[in-house]
Amino acid sequence: MLVKTKAIVLSSIKYQEKCLIVKCFTQSDGLKSYFVQSAYSGKKSNQKIAYFQPLTILEIEANHKNKGTLEHFKEIKLATAYQTINTDIVKSTIVIFLSEMLHHSIHEEEKNEDLFTFLETALIWLDTHEETSNFHLILLLETTKFLGFYPDNSETDFNFFEMVDGIFSPFQGTNCLNEHETFLFKKLINLKFDSDQKVFAGIERQILLKILLDYYSIHLDGFKKPKSLDVLKEVFS
């Protein structure tokens, strides 16, 4: 079946000498993996590799056989040419980290247009704004809305956040954040991408990042913490 759709690159792995296996989150079909032959050979190899950088937004035409095997691109072009993400060390580090997070979090081979639109809009926002210190935290929290475990924030007057049930509690149970962590988490819930980026100190961002990683680990089977986590911490230290 020939499909034309937008796609966000989640990962690309070199296969043998010249080929790539590329995993994308597509607007039309959710998660799809593609085999790219001769990615590392020919005059346009650099151009080909550039298409498959983390979280690049593509417009693709592809043959989808939908048999659980690797699919094949027919045509590829950039849907959005990033202006700053690939040259700004902070933004590029954020993108590498988030691509790993999404790679380990999105498993459905089915259409999720709302999630696709959210991610596309967020990435374009990142590319066009300078103050982005909390971007990764906000994106990870907002993504849980589409993955099915966004916190129940109907009782935010309570002082403790219970991680397993995703609710605020008046008592500090075994799986609860402490009072300070809960206070920071509440602040994050109220943030938008355009909010003041200076609401958190560096150490507070580290605390929130650990909370989010633990929260994902609790709610997603087989979730793995990204290898790029240490690099991200270094950039934000």
JSON list of C-alpha atoms in Angstrom, two decimals:
[
{"chain": "A", "resi": 1, "resn": "MET", "atom": "CA", "xyz": [0.00, 0.00, 0.00]},
{"chain": "A", "resi": 2, "resn": "LEU", "atom": "CA", "xyz": [1.51, 3.33, -1.08]},
{"chain": "A", "resi": 3, "resn": "VAL", "atom": "CA", "xyz": [1.22, 5.91, 1.71]},
{"chain": "A", "resi": 4, "resn": "LYS", "atom": "CA", "xyz": [2.05, 9.63, 1.80]},
{"chain": "A", "resi": 5, "resn": "THR", "atom": "CA", "xyz": [2.49, 10.94, 5.32]},
{"chain": "A", "resi": 6, "resn": "LYS", "atom": "CA", "xyz": [4.59, 13.01, 7.68]},
{"chain": "A", "resi": 7, "resn": "ALA", "atom": "CA", "xyz": [6.98, 11.10, 9.93]},
{"chain": "A", "resi": 8, "resn": "ILE", "atom": "CA", "xyz": [9.17, 11.95, 12.94]},
{"chain": "A", "resi": 9, "resn": "VAL", "atom": "CA", "xyz": [12.46, 10.05, 13.15]},
{"chain": "A", "resi": 10, "resn": "LEU", "atom": "CA", "xyz": [12.86, 8.28, 16.51]},
{"chain": "A", "resi": 11, "resn": "SER", "atom": "CA", "xyz": [16.03, 6.30, 15.81]},
{"chain": "A", "resi": 12, "resn": "SER", "atom": "CA", "xyz": [18.36, 5.12, 13.08]},
{"chain": "A", "resi": 13, "resn": "ILE", "atom": "CA", "xyz": [20.71, 2.16, 13.39]},
{"chain": "A", "resi": 14, "resn": "LYS", "atom": "CA", "xyz": [23.51, 1.33, 10.98]},
{"chain": "A", "resi": 15, "resn": "TYR", "atom": "CA", "xyz": [23.06, -2.11, 9.42]},
{"chain": "A", "resi": 16, "resn": "GLN", "atom": "CA", "xyz": [26.07, -3.79, 7.84]},
{"chain": "A", "resi": 17, "resn": "GLU", "atom": "CA", "xyz": [28.29, -1.32, 5.97]},
{"chain": "A", "resi": 18, "resn": "LYS", "atom": "CA", "xyz": [25.97, 0.86, 3.95]},
{"chain": "A", "resi": 19, "resn": "CYS", "atom": "CA", "xyz": [22.41, 0.49, 5.22]},
{"chain": "A", "resi": 20, "resn": "LEU", "atom": "CA", "xyz": [20.18, 1.95, 7.92]},
{"chain": "A", "resi": 21, "resn": "ILE", "atom": "CA", "xyz": [17.17, 0.74, 9.84]},
{"chain": "A", "resi": 22, "resn": "VAL", "atom": "CA", "xyz": [15.08, 3.79, 10.68]},
{"chain": "A", "resi": 23, "resn": "LYS", "atom": "CA", "xyz": [12.24, 3.86, 13.19]},
{"chain": "A", "resi": 24, "resn": "CYS", "atom": "CA", "xyz": [9.67, 6.62, 12.64]},
{"chain": "A", "resi": 25, "resn": "PHE", "atom": "CA", "xyz": [6.48, 7.77, 14.30]},
{"chain": "A", "resi": 26, "resn": "THR", "atom": "CA", "xyz": [4.21, 8.41, 11.34]},
{"chain": "A", "resi": 27, "resn": "GLN", "atom": "CA", "xyz": [1.11, 10.57, 11.19]},
{"chain": "A", "resi": 28, "resn": "SER", "atom": "CA", "xyz": [-0.79, 7.94, 9.21]},
{"chain": "A", "resi": 29, "resn": "ASP", "atom": "CA", "xyz": [0.14, 4.66, 10.90]},
{"chain": "A", "resi": 30, "resn": "GLY", "atom": "CA", "xyz": [1.92, 5.29, 14.20]},
{"chain": "A", "resi": 31, "resn": "LEU", "atom": "CA", "xyz": [5.20, 3.45, 14.63]},
{"chain": "A", "resi": 32, "resn": "LYS", "atom": "CA", "xyz": [6.94, 2.13, 11.51]},
{"chain": "A", "resi": 33, "resn": "SER", "atom": "CA", "xyz": [10.43, 0.80, 10.80]},
{"chain": "A", "resi": 34, "resn": "TYR", "atom": "CA", "xyz": [12.11, 1.26, 7.42]},
{"chain": "A", "resi": 35, "resn": "PHE", "atom": "CA", "xyz": [15.08, -0.28, 5.65]},
{"chain": "A", "resi": 36, "resn": "VAL", "atom": "CA", "xyz": [17.28, 2.29, 3.87]},
{"chain": "A", "resi": 37, "resn": "GLN", "atom": "CA", "xyz": [19.64, 0.72, 1.38]},
{"chain": "A", "resi": 38, "resn": "SER", "atom": "CA", "xyz": [22.94, 2.39, 0.44]},
{"chain": "A", "resi": 39, "resn": "ALA", "atom": "CA", "xyz": [22.54, 5.20, 3.00]},
{"chain": "A", "resi": 40, "resn": "TYR", "atom": "CA", "xyz": [26.32, 5.44, 3.30]},
{"chain": "A", "resi": 41, "resn": "SER", "atom": "CA", "xyz": [27.24, 5.24, -0.37]},
{"chain": "A", "resi": 42, "resn": "GLY", "atom": "CA", "xyz": [26.84, 7.43, -3.43]},
{"chain": "A", "resi": 43, "resn": "LYS", "atom": "CA", "xyz": [27.16, 11.16, -3.99]},
{"chain": "A", "resi": 44, "resn": "LYS", "atom": "CA", "xyz": [24.09, 12.02, -1.93]},
{"chain": "A", "resi": 45, "resn": "SER", "atom": "CA", "xyz": [24.94, 9.88, 1.11]},
{"chain": "A", "resi": 46, "resn": "ASN", "atom": "CA", "xyz": [25.45, 12.91, 3.40]},
{"chain": "A", "resi": 47, "resn": "GLN", "atom": "CA", "xyz": [22.09, 14.24, 2.33]},
{"chain": "A", "resi": 48, "resn": "LYS", "atom": "CA", "xyz": [20.49, 10.87, 3.04]},
{"chain": "A", "resi": 49, "resn": "ILE", "atom": "CA", "xyz": [22.01, 10.64, 6.52]},
{"chain": "A", "resi": 50, "resn": "ALA", "atom": "CA", "xyz": [20.80, 14.18, 7.29]},
{"chain": "A", "resi": 51, "resn": "TYR", "atom": "CA", "xyz": [17.20, 13.03, 6.86]},
{"chain": "A", "resi": 52, "resn": "PHE", "atom": "CA", "xyz": [17.55, 10.54, 9.69]},
{"chain": "A", "resi": 53, "resn": "GLN", "atom": "CA", "xyz": [18.87, 12.70, 12.53]},
{"chain": "A", "resi": 54, "resn": "PRO", "atom": "CA", "xyz": [16.88, 12.41, 15.80]},
{"chain": "A", "resi": 55, "resn": "LEU", "atom": "CA", "xyz": [13.37, 13.92, 15.67]},
{"chain": "A", "resi": 56, "resn": "THR", "atom": "CA", "xyz": [13.71, 15.21, 12.11]},
{"chain": "A", "resi": 57, "resn": "ILE", "atom": "CA", "xyz": [10.24, 15.82, 10.65]},
{"chain": "A", "resi": 58, "resn": "LEU", "atom": "CA", "xyz": [9.94, 14.23, 7.20]},
{"chain": "A", "resi": 59, "resn": "GLU", "atom": "CA", "xyz": [7.40, 14.02, 4.43]},
{"chain": "A", "resi": 60, "resn": "ILE", "atom": "CA", "xyz": [7.57, 10.50, 3.08]},
{"chain": "A", "resi": 61, "resn": "GLU", "atom": "CA", "xyz": [6.05, 8.33, 0.42]},
{"chain": "A", "resi": 62, "resn": "ALA", "atom": "CA", "xyz": [6.44, 4.68, 1.35]},
{"chain": "A", "resi": 63, "resn": "ASN", "atom": "CA", "xyz": [5.27, 1.19, 0.57]},
{"chain": "A", "resi": 64, "resn": "HIS", "atom": "CA", "xyz": [3.56, -0.12, 3.70]},
{"chain": "A", "resi": 65, "resn": "LYS", "atom": "CA", "xyz": [3.04, -3.86, 3.50]},
{"chain": "A", "resi": 66, "resn": "ASN", "atom": "CA", "xyz": [1.85, -3.95, 7.13]},
{"chain": "A", "resi": 67, "resn": "LYS", "atom": "CA", "xyz": [3.17, -7.45, 7.69]},
{"chain": "A", "resi": 68, "resn": "GLY", "atom": "CA", "xyz": [5.37, -6.65, 10.69]},
{"chain": "A", "resi": 69, "resn": "THR", "atom": "CA", "xyz": [8.47, -6.50, 8.49]},
{"chain": "A", "resi": 70, "resn": "LEU", "atom": "CA", "xyz": [10.65, -3.53, 7.55]},
{"chain": "A", "resi": 71, "resn": "GLU", "atom": "CA", "xyz": [8.98, -1.11, 5.15]},
{"chain": "A", "resi": 72, "resn": "HIS", "atom": "CA", "xyz": [10.66, 0.85, 2.33]},
{"chain": "A", "resi": 73, "resn": "PHE", "atom": "CA", "xyz": [10.71, 4.55, 1.47]},
{"chain": "A", "resi": 74, "resn": "LYS", "atom": "CA", "xyz": [9.87, 5.58, -2.06]},
{"chain": "A", "resi": 75, "resn": "GLU", "atom": "CA", "xyz": [10.38, 9.34, -1.62]},
{"chain": "A", "resi": 76, "resn": "ILE", "atom": "CA", "xyz": [11.71, 11.40, 1.28]},
{"chain": "A", "resi": 77, "resn": "LYS", "atom": "CA", "xyz": [11.95, 15.12, 1.88]},
{"chain": "A", "resi": 78, "resn": "LEU", "atom": "CA", "xyz": [12.11, 17.42, 4.89]},
{"chain": "A", "resi": 79, "resn": "ALA", "atom": "CA", "xyz": [8.71, 18.59, 6.10]},
{"chain": "A", "resi": 80, "resn": "THR", "atom": "CA", "xyz": [10.43, 21.14, 8.35]},
{"chain": "A", "resi": 81, "resn": "ALA", "atom": "CA", "xyz": [14.01, 22.32, 7.91]},
{"chain": "A", "resi": 82, "resn": "TYR", "atom": "CA", "xyz": [15.25, 23.10, 11.42]},
{"chain": "A", "resi": 83, "resn": "GLN", "atom": "CA", "xyz": [17.04, 26.44, 11.78]},
{"chain": "A", "resi": 84, "resn": "THR", "atom": "CA", "xyz": [18.69, 26.02, 15.21]},
{"chain": "A", "resi": 85, "resn": "ILE", "atom": "CA", "xyz": [18.18, 22.50, 16.57]},
{"chain": "A", "resi": 86, "resn": "ASN", "atom": "CA", "xyz": [21.10, 20.94, 14.68]},
{"chain": "A", "resi": 87, "resn": "THR", "atom": "CA", "xyz": [23.56, 23.74, 15.48]},
{"chain": "A", "resi": 88, "resn": "ASP", "atom": "CA", "xyz": [22.66, 24.63, 19.09]},
{"chain": "A", "resi": 89, "resn": "ILE", "atom": "CA", "xyz": [24.40, 22.20, 21.48]},
{"chain": "A", "resi": 90, "resn": "VAL", "atom": "CA", "xyz": [21.70, 22.48, 24.17]},
{"chain": "A", "resi": 91, "resn": "LYS", "atom": "CA", "xyz": [18.84, 21.94, 21.73]},
{"chain": "A", "resi": 92, "resn": "SER", "atom": "CA", "xyz": [20.55, 19.09, 19.90]},
{"chain": "A", "resi": 93, "resn": "THR", "atom": "CA", "xyz": [21.27, 17.37, 23.24]},
{"chain": "A", "resi": 94, "resn": "ILE", "atom": "CA", "xyz": [17.61, 17.79, 24.28]},
{"chain": "A", "resi": 95, "resn": "VAL", "atom": "CA", "xyz": [16.50, 16.29, 20.96]},
{"chain": "A", "resi": 96, "resn": "ILE", "atom": "CA", "xyz": [18.83, 13.27, 21.22]},
{"chain": "A", "resi": 97, "resn": "PHE", "atom": "CA", "xyz": [17.57, 12.61, 24.75]},
{"chain": "A", "resi": 98, "resn": "LEU", "atom": "CA", "xyz": [13.89, 13.02, 23.82]},
{"chain": "A", "resi": 99, "resn": "SER", "atom": "CA", "xyz": [14.25, 10.81, 20.73]},
{"chain": "A", "resi": 100, "resn": "GLU", "atom": "CA", "xyz": [15.53, 8.02, 23.01]},
{"chain": "A", "resi": 101, "resn": "MET", "atom": "CA", "xyz": [12.69, 8.61, 25.49]},
{"chain": "A", "resi": 102, "resn": "LEU", "atom": "CA", "xyz": [10.06, 8.46, 22.74]},
{"chain": "A", "resi": 103, "resn": "HIS", "atom": "CA", "xyz": [11.75, 5.44, 21.14]},
{"chain": "A", "resi": 104, "resn": "HIS", "atom": "CA", "xyz": [11.33, 3.56, 24.44]},
{"chain": "A", "resi": 105, "resn": "SER", "atom": "CA", "xyz": [7.82, 4.92, 25.12]},
{"chain": "A", "resi": 106, "resn": "ILE", "atom": "CA", "xyz": [5.82, 4.73, 21.88]},
{"chain": "A", "resi": 107, "resn": "HIS", "atom": "CA", "xyz": [4.96, 1.16, 20.95]},
{"chain": "A", "resi": 108, "resn": "GLU", "atom": "CA", "xyz": [1.67, 1.34, 19.07]},
{"chain": "A", "resi": 109, "resn": "GLU", "atom": "CA", "xyz": [1.66, 0.54, 15.36]},
{"chain": "A", "resi": 110, "resn": "GLU", "atom": "CA", "xyz": [-1.56, 2.46, 14.97]},
{"chain": "A", "resi": 111, "resn": "LYS", "atom": "CA", "xyz": [-2.54, 6.02, 14.15]},
{"chain": "A", "resi": 112, "resn": "ASN", "atom": "CA", "xyz": [-2.29, 8.55, 16.98]},
{"chain": "A", "resi": 113, "resn": "GLU", "atom": "CA", "xyz": [-2.71, 11.83, 15.16]},
{"chain": "A", "resi": 114, "resn": "ASP", "atom": "CA", "xyz": [-3.12, 13.89, 18.34]},
{"chain": "A", "resi": 115, "resn": "LEU", "atom": "CA", "xyz": [0.26, 12.74, 19.66]},
{"chain": "A", "resi": 116, "resn": "PHE", "atom": "CA", "xyz": [1.87, 13.33, 16.27]},
{"chain": "A", "resi": 117, "resn": "THR", "atom": "CA", "xyz": [0.48, 16.88, 16.04]},
{"chain": "A", "resi": 118, "resn": "PHE", "atom": "CA", "xyz": [1.58, 17.65, 19.60]},
{"chain": "A", "resi": 119, "resn": "LEU", "atom": "CA", "xyz": [5.16, 16.44, 18.96]},
{"chain": "A", "resi": 120, "resn": "GLU", "atom": "CA", "xyz": [5.43, 18.25, 15.62]},
{"chain": "A", "resi": 121, "resn": "THR", "atom": "CA", "xyz": [4.16, 21.53, 17.11]},
{"chain": "A", "resi": 122, "resn": "ALA", "atom": "CA", "xyz": [6.47, 21.18, 20.13]},
{"chain": "A", "resi": 123, "resn": "LEU", "atom": "CA", "xyz": [9.58, 20.52, 18.00]},
{"chain": "A", "resi": 124, "resn": "ILE", "atom": "CA", "xyz": [8.89, 23.54, 15.80]},
{"chain": "A", "resi": 125, "resn": "TRP", "atom": "CA", "xyz": [8.47, 25.59, 18.98]},
{"chain": "A", "resi": 126, "resn": "LEU", "atom": "CA", "xyz": [11.86, 24.36, 20.25]},
{"chain": "A", "resi": 127, "resn": "ASP", "atom": "CA", "xyz": [13.50, 25.28, 16.95]},
{"chain": "A", "resi": 128, "resn": "THR", "atom": "CA", "xyz": [12.12, 28.83, 16.98]},
{"chain": "A", "resi": 129, "resn": "HIS", "atom": "CA", "xyz": [12.64, 29.86, 20.63]},
{"chain": "A", "resi": 130, "resn": "GLU", "atom": "CA", "xyz": [15.75, 30.66, 22.63]},
{"chain": "A", "resi": 131, "resn": "GLU", "atom": "CA", "xyz": [14.65, 30.02, 26.22]},
{"chain": "A", "resi": 132, "resn": "THR", "atom": "CA", "xyz": [14.19, 26.26, 26.31]},
{"chain": "A", "resi": 133, "resn": "SER", "atom": "CA", "xyz": [15.53, 25.09, 29.71]},
{"chain": "A", "resi": 134, "resn": "ASN", "atom": "CA", "xyz": [12.30, 23.36, 30.75]},
{"chain": "A", "resi": 135, "resn": "PHE", "atom": "CA", "xyz": [11.26, 22.14, 27.31]},
{"chain": "A", "resi": 136, "resn": "HIS", "atom": "CA", "xyz": [12.21, 18.48, 27.84]},
{"chain": "A", "resi": 137, "resn": "LEU", "atom": "CA", "xyz": [10.43, 18.35, 31.21]},
{"chain": "A", "resi": 138, "resn": "ILE", "atom": "CA", "xyz": [7.20, 19.86, 29.86]},
{"chain": "A", "resi": 139, "resn": "LEU", "atom": "CA", "xyz": [7.24, 17.65, 26.76]},
{"chain": "A", "resi": 140, "resn": "LEU", "atom": "CA", "xyz": [7.75, 14.46, 28.77]},
{"chain": "A", "resi": 141, "resn": "LEU", "atom": "CA", "xyz": [4.93, 15.33, 31.16]},
{"chain": "A", "resi": 142, "resn": "GLU", "atom": "CA", "xyz": [2.53, 16.40, 28.37]},
{"chain": "A", "resi": 143, "resn": "THR", "atom": "CA", "xyz": [3.31, 13.24, 26.38]},
{"chain": "A", "resi": 144, "resn": "THR", "atom": "CA", "xyz": [1.87, 11.14, 29.23]},
{"chain": "A", "resi": 145, "resn": "LYS", "atom": "CA", "xyz": [-1.56, 12.53, 28.26]},
{"chain": "A", "resi": 146, "resn": "PHE", "atom": "CA", "xyz": [-1.29, 10.61, 24.99]},
{"chain": "A", "resi": 147, "resn": "LEU", "atom": "CA", "xyz": [0.32, 7.52, 26.53]},
{"chain": "A", "resi": 148, "resn": "GLY", "atom": "CA", "xyz": [-2.45, 7.19, 29.12]},
{"chain": "A", "resi": 149, "resn": "PHE", "atom": "CA", "xyz": [-0.86, 8.03, 32.47]},
{"chain": "A", "resi": 150, "resn": "TYR", "atom": "CA", "xyz": [-1.08, 11.81, 32.89]},
{"chain": "A", "resi": 151, "resn": "PRO", "atom": "CA", "xyz": [-1.35, 12.72, 36.60]},
{"chain": "A", "resi": 152, "resn": "ASP", "atom": "CA", "xyz": [-4.83, 13.23, 38.03]},
{"chain": "A", "resi": 153, "resn": "ASN", "atom": "CA", "xyz": [-4.56, 16.86, 39.10]},
{"chain": "A", "resi": 154, "resn": "SER", "atom": "CA", "xyz": [-8.03, 17.21, 40.61]},
{"chain": "A", "resi": 155, "resn": "GLU", "atom": "CA", "xyz": [-6.64, 17.19, 44.19]},
{"chain": "A", "resi": 156, "resn": "THR", "atom": "CA", "xyz": [-3.53, 19.34, 43.93]},
{"chain": "A", "resi": 157, "resn": "ASP", "atom": "CA", "xyz": [-4.11, 20.80, 47.41]},
{"chain": "A", "resi": 158, "resn": "PHE", "atom": "CA", "xyz": [-2.73, 17.55, 48.82]},
{"chain": "A", "resi": 159, "resn": "ASN", "atom": "CA", "xyz": [0.99, 17.57, 49.71]},
{"chain": "A", "resi": 160, "resn": "PHE", "atom": "CA", "xyz": [2.15, 14.24, 48.28]},
{"chain": "A", "resi": 161, "resn": "PHE", "atom": "CA", "xyz": [2.08, 12.75, 44.78]},
{"chain": "A", "resi": 162, "resn": "GLU", "atom": "CA", "xyz": [1.51, 9.01, 44.59]},
{"chain": "A", "resi": 163, "resn": "MET", "atom": "CA", "xyz": [3.50, 7.68, 41.62]},
{"chain": "A", "resi": 164, "resn": "VAL", "atom": "CA", "xyz": [1.75, 4.34, 40.95]},
{"chain": "A", "resi": 165, "resn": "ASP", "atom": "CA", "xyz": [-1.85, 5.63, 40.88]},
{"chain": "A", "resi": 166, "resn": "GLY", "atom": "CA", "xyz": [-0.81, 9.06, 39.53]},
{"chain": "A", "resi": 167, "resn": "ILE", "atom": "CA", "xyz": [-2.82, 10.97, 42.15]},
{"chain": "A", "resi": 168, "resn": "PHE", "atom": "CA", "xyz": [-2.18, 13.56, 44.85]},
{"chain": "A", "resi": 169, "resn": "SER", "atom": "CA", "xyz": [-2.60, 12.28, 48.39]},
{"chain": "A", "resi": 170, "resn": "PRO", "atom": "CA", "xyz": [-2.90, 13.83, 51.89]},
{"chain": "A", "resi": 171, "resn": "PHE", "atom": "CA", "xyz": [-0.64, 11.05, 53.23]},
{"chain": "A", "resi": 172, "resn": "GLN", "atom": "CA", "xyz": [2.91, 10.06, 52.30]},
{"chain": "A", "resi": 173, "resn": "GLY", "atom": "CA", "xyz": [2.66, 6.42, 51.31]},
{"chain": "A", "resi": 174, "resn": "THR", "atom": "CA", "xyz": [5.42, 4.09, 50.12]},
{"chain": "A", "resi": 175, "resn": "ASN", "atom": "CA", "xyz": [5.27, 5.23, 46.48]},
{"chain": "A", "resi": 176, "resn": "CYS", "atom": "CA", "xyz": [4.86, 8.95, 47.15]},
{"chain": "A", "resi": 177, "resn": "LEU", "atom": "CA", "xyz": [7.14, 11.84, 46.36]},
{"chain": "A", "resi": 178, "resn": "ASN", "atom": "CA", "xyz": [8.16, 13.86, 49.39]},
{"chain": "A", "resi": 179, "resn": "GLU", "atom": "CA", "xyz": [6.64, 17.26, 50.04]},
{"chain": "A", "resi": 180, "resn": "HIS", "atom": "CA", "xyz": [9.37, 19.27, 48.26]},
{"chain": "A", "resi": 181, "resn": "GLU", "atom": "CA", "xyz": [9.35, 16.97, 45.21]},
{"chain": "A", "resi": 182, "resn": "THR", "atom": "CA", "xyz": [5.56, 17.20, 45.06]},
{"chain": "A", "resi": 183, "resn": "PHE", "atom": "CA", "xyz": [5.75, 21.01, 45.23]},
{"chain": "A", "resi": 184, "resn": "LEU", "atom": "CA", "xyz": [8.13, 21.04, 42.24]},
{"chain": "A", "resi": 185, "resn": "PHE", "atom": "CA", "xyz": [5.96, 18.55, 40.34]},
{"chain": "A", "resi": 186, "resn": "LYS", "atom": "CA", "xyz": [2.87, 20.75, 40.83]},
{"chain": "A", "resi": 187, "resn": "LYS", "atom": "CA", "xyz": [4.80, 23.73, 39.43]},
{"chain": "A", "resi": 188, "resn": "LEU", "atom": "CA", "xyz": [5.75, 21.65, 36.38]},
{"chain": "A", "resi": 189, "resn": "ILE", "atom": "CA", "xyz": [2.14, 20.60, 35.77]},
{"chain": "A", "resi": 190, "resn": "ASN", "atom": "CA", "xyz": [1.17, 24.28, 35.51]},
{"chain": "A", "resi": 191, "resn": "LEU", "atom": "CA", "xyz": [3.95, 25.17, 33.05]},
{"chain": "A", "resi": 192, "resn": "LYS", "atom": "CA", "xyz": [3.52, 25.75, 29.33]},
{"chain": "A", "resi": 193, "resn": "PHE", "atom": "CA", "xyz": [6.31, 26.03, 26.74]},
{"chain": "A", "resi": 194, "resn": "ASP", "atom": "CA", "xyz": [5.90, 29.82, 26.78]},
{"chain": "A", "resi": 195, "resn": "SER", "atom": "CA", "xyz": [6.07, 30.08, 30.60]},
{"chain": "A", "resi": 196, "resn": "ASP", "atom": "CA", "xyz": [9.00, 31.78, 32.35]},
{"chain": "A", "resi": 197, "resn": "GLN", "atom": "CA", "xyz": [11.94, 29.38, 31.95]},
{"chain": "A", "resi": 198, "resn": "LYS", "atom": "CA", "xyz": [13.63, 30.58, 35.14]},
{"chain": "A", "resi": 199, "resn": "VAL", "atom": "CA", "xyz": [11.08, 29.07, 37.54]},
{"chain": "A", "resi": 200, "resn": "PHE", "atom": "CA", "xyz": [13.45, 26.20, 38.38]},
{"chain": "A", "resi": 201, "resn": "ALA", "atom": "CA", "xyz": [17.07, 26.15, 39.52]},
{"chain": "A", "resi": 202, "resn": "GLY", "atom": "CA", "xyz": [19.37, 23.61, 37.86]},
{"chain": "A", "resi": 203, "resn": "ILE", "atom": "CA", "xyz": [19.18, 21.18, 40.79]},
{"chain": "A", "resi": 204, "resn": "GLU", "atom": "CA", "xyz": [15.37, 21.37, 40.71]},
{"chain": "A", "resi": 205, "resn": "ARG", "atom": "CA", "xyz": [15.37, 20.40, 37.03]},
{"chain": "A", "resi": 206, "resn": "GLN", "atom": "CA", "xyz": [17.52, 17.39, 37.91]},
{"chain": "A", "resi": 207, "resn": "ILE", "atom": "CA", "xyz": [15.03, 16.36, 40.62]},
{"chain": "A", "resi": 208, "resn": "LEU", "atom": "CA", "xyz": [12.11, 16.73, 38.19]},
{"chain": "A", "resi": 209, "resn": "LEU", "atom": "CA", "xyz": [13.90, 14.77, 35.48]},
{"chain": "A", "resi": 210, "resn": "LYS", "atom": "CA", "xyz": [14.49, 11.89, 37.89]},
{"chain": "A", "resi": 211, "resn": "ILE", "atom": "CA", "xyz": [10.81, 12.00, 38.93]},
{"chain": "A", "resi": 212, "resn": "LEU", "atom": "CA", "xyz": [9.68, 11.85, 35.28]},
{"chain": "A", "resi": 213, "resn": "LEU", "atom": "CA", "xyz": [12.05, 8.99, 34.45]},
{"chain": "A", "resi": 214, "resn": "ASP", "atom": "CA", "xyz": [10.80, 7.05, 37.49]},
{"chain": "A", "resi": 215, "resn": "TYR", "atom": "CA", "xyz": [7.20, 7.83, 36.54]},
{"chain": "A", "resi": 216, "resn": "TYR", "atom": "CA", "xyz": [7.75, 6.51, 33.00]},
{"chain": "A", "resi": 217, "resn": "SER", "atom": "CA", "xyz": [9.50, 3.41, 34.41]},
{"chain": "A", "resi": 218, "resn": "ILE", "atom": "CA", "xyz": [6.51, 2.65, 36.66]},
{"chain": "A", "resi": 219, "resn": "HIS", "atom": "CA", "xyz": [3.89, 3.05, 33.93]},
{"chain": "A", "resi": 220, "resn": "LEU", "atom": "CA", "xyz": [5.60, 1.61, 30.84]},
{"chain": "A", "resi": 221, "resn": "ASP", "atom": "CA", "xyz": [6.57, -2.06, 30.64]},
{"chain": "A", "resi": 222, "resn": "GLY", "atom": "CA", "xyz": [10.16, -2.59, 29.56]},
{"chain": "A", "resi": 223, "resn": "PHE", "atom": "CA", "xyz": [11.01, 1.12, 29.68]},
{"chain": "A", "resi": 224, "resn": "LYS", "atom": "CA", "xyz": [14.76, 1.82, 29.50]},
{"chain": "A", "resi": 225, "resn": "LYS", "atom": "CA", "xyz": [16.42, 4.99, 30.71]},
{"chain": "A", "resi": 226, "resn": "PRO", "atom": "CA", "xyz": [18.18, 6.77, 27.81]},
{"chain": "A", "resi": 227, "resn": "LYS", "atom": "CA", "xyz": [21.93, 6.39, 27.34]},
{"chain": "A", "resi": 228, "resn": "SER", "atom": "CA", "xyz": [22.09, 10.13, 26.59]},
{"chain": "A", "resi": 229, "resn": "LEU", "atom": "CA", "xyz": [20.83, 11.01, 30.10]},
{"chain": "A", "resi": 230, "resn": "ASP", "atom": "CA", "xyz": [24.32, 11.77, 31.44]},
{"chain": "A", "resi": 231, "resn": "VAL", "atom": "CA", "xyz": [25.05, 14.10, 28.51]},
{"chain": "A", "resi": 232, "resn": "LEU", "atom": "CA", "xyz": [21.81, 15.96, 29.14]},
{"chain": "A", "resi": 233, "resn": "LYS", "atom": "CA", "xyz": [22.67, 16.35, 32.84]},
{"chain": "A", "resi": 234, "resn": "GLU", "atom": "CA", "xyz": [26.09, 17.66, 31.88]},
{"chain": "A", "resi": 235, "resn": "VAL", "atom": "CA", "xyz": [24.61, 20.28, 29.53]},
{"chain": "A", "resi": 236, "resn": "PHE", "atom": "CA", "xyz": [22.17, 21.50, 32.19]},
{"chain": "A", "resi": 237, "resn": "SER", "atom": "CA", "xyz": [24.56, 21.35, 35.15]}
]
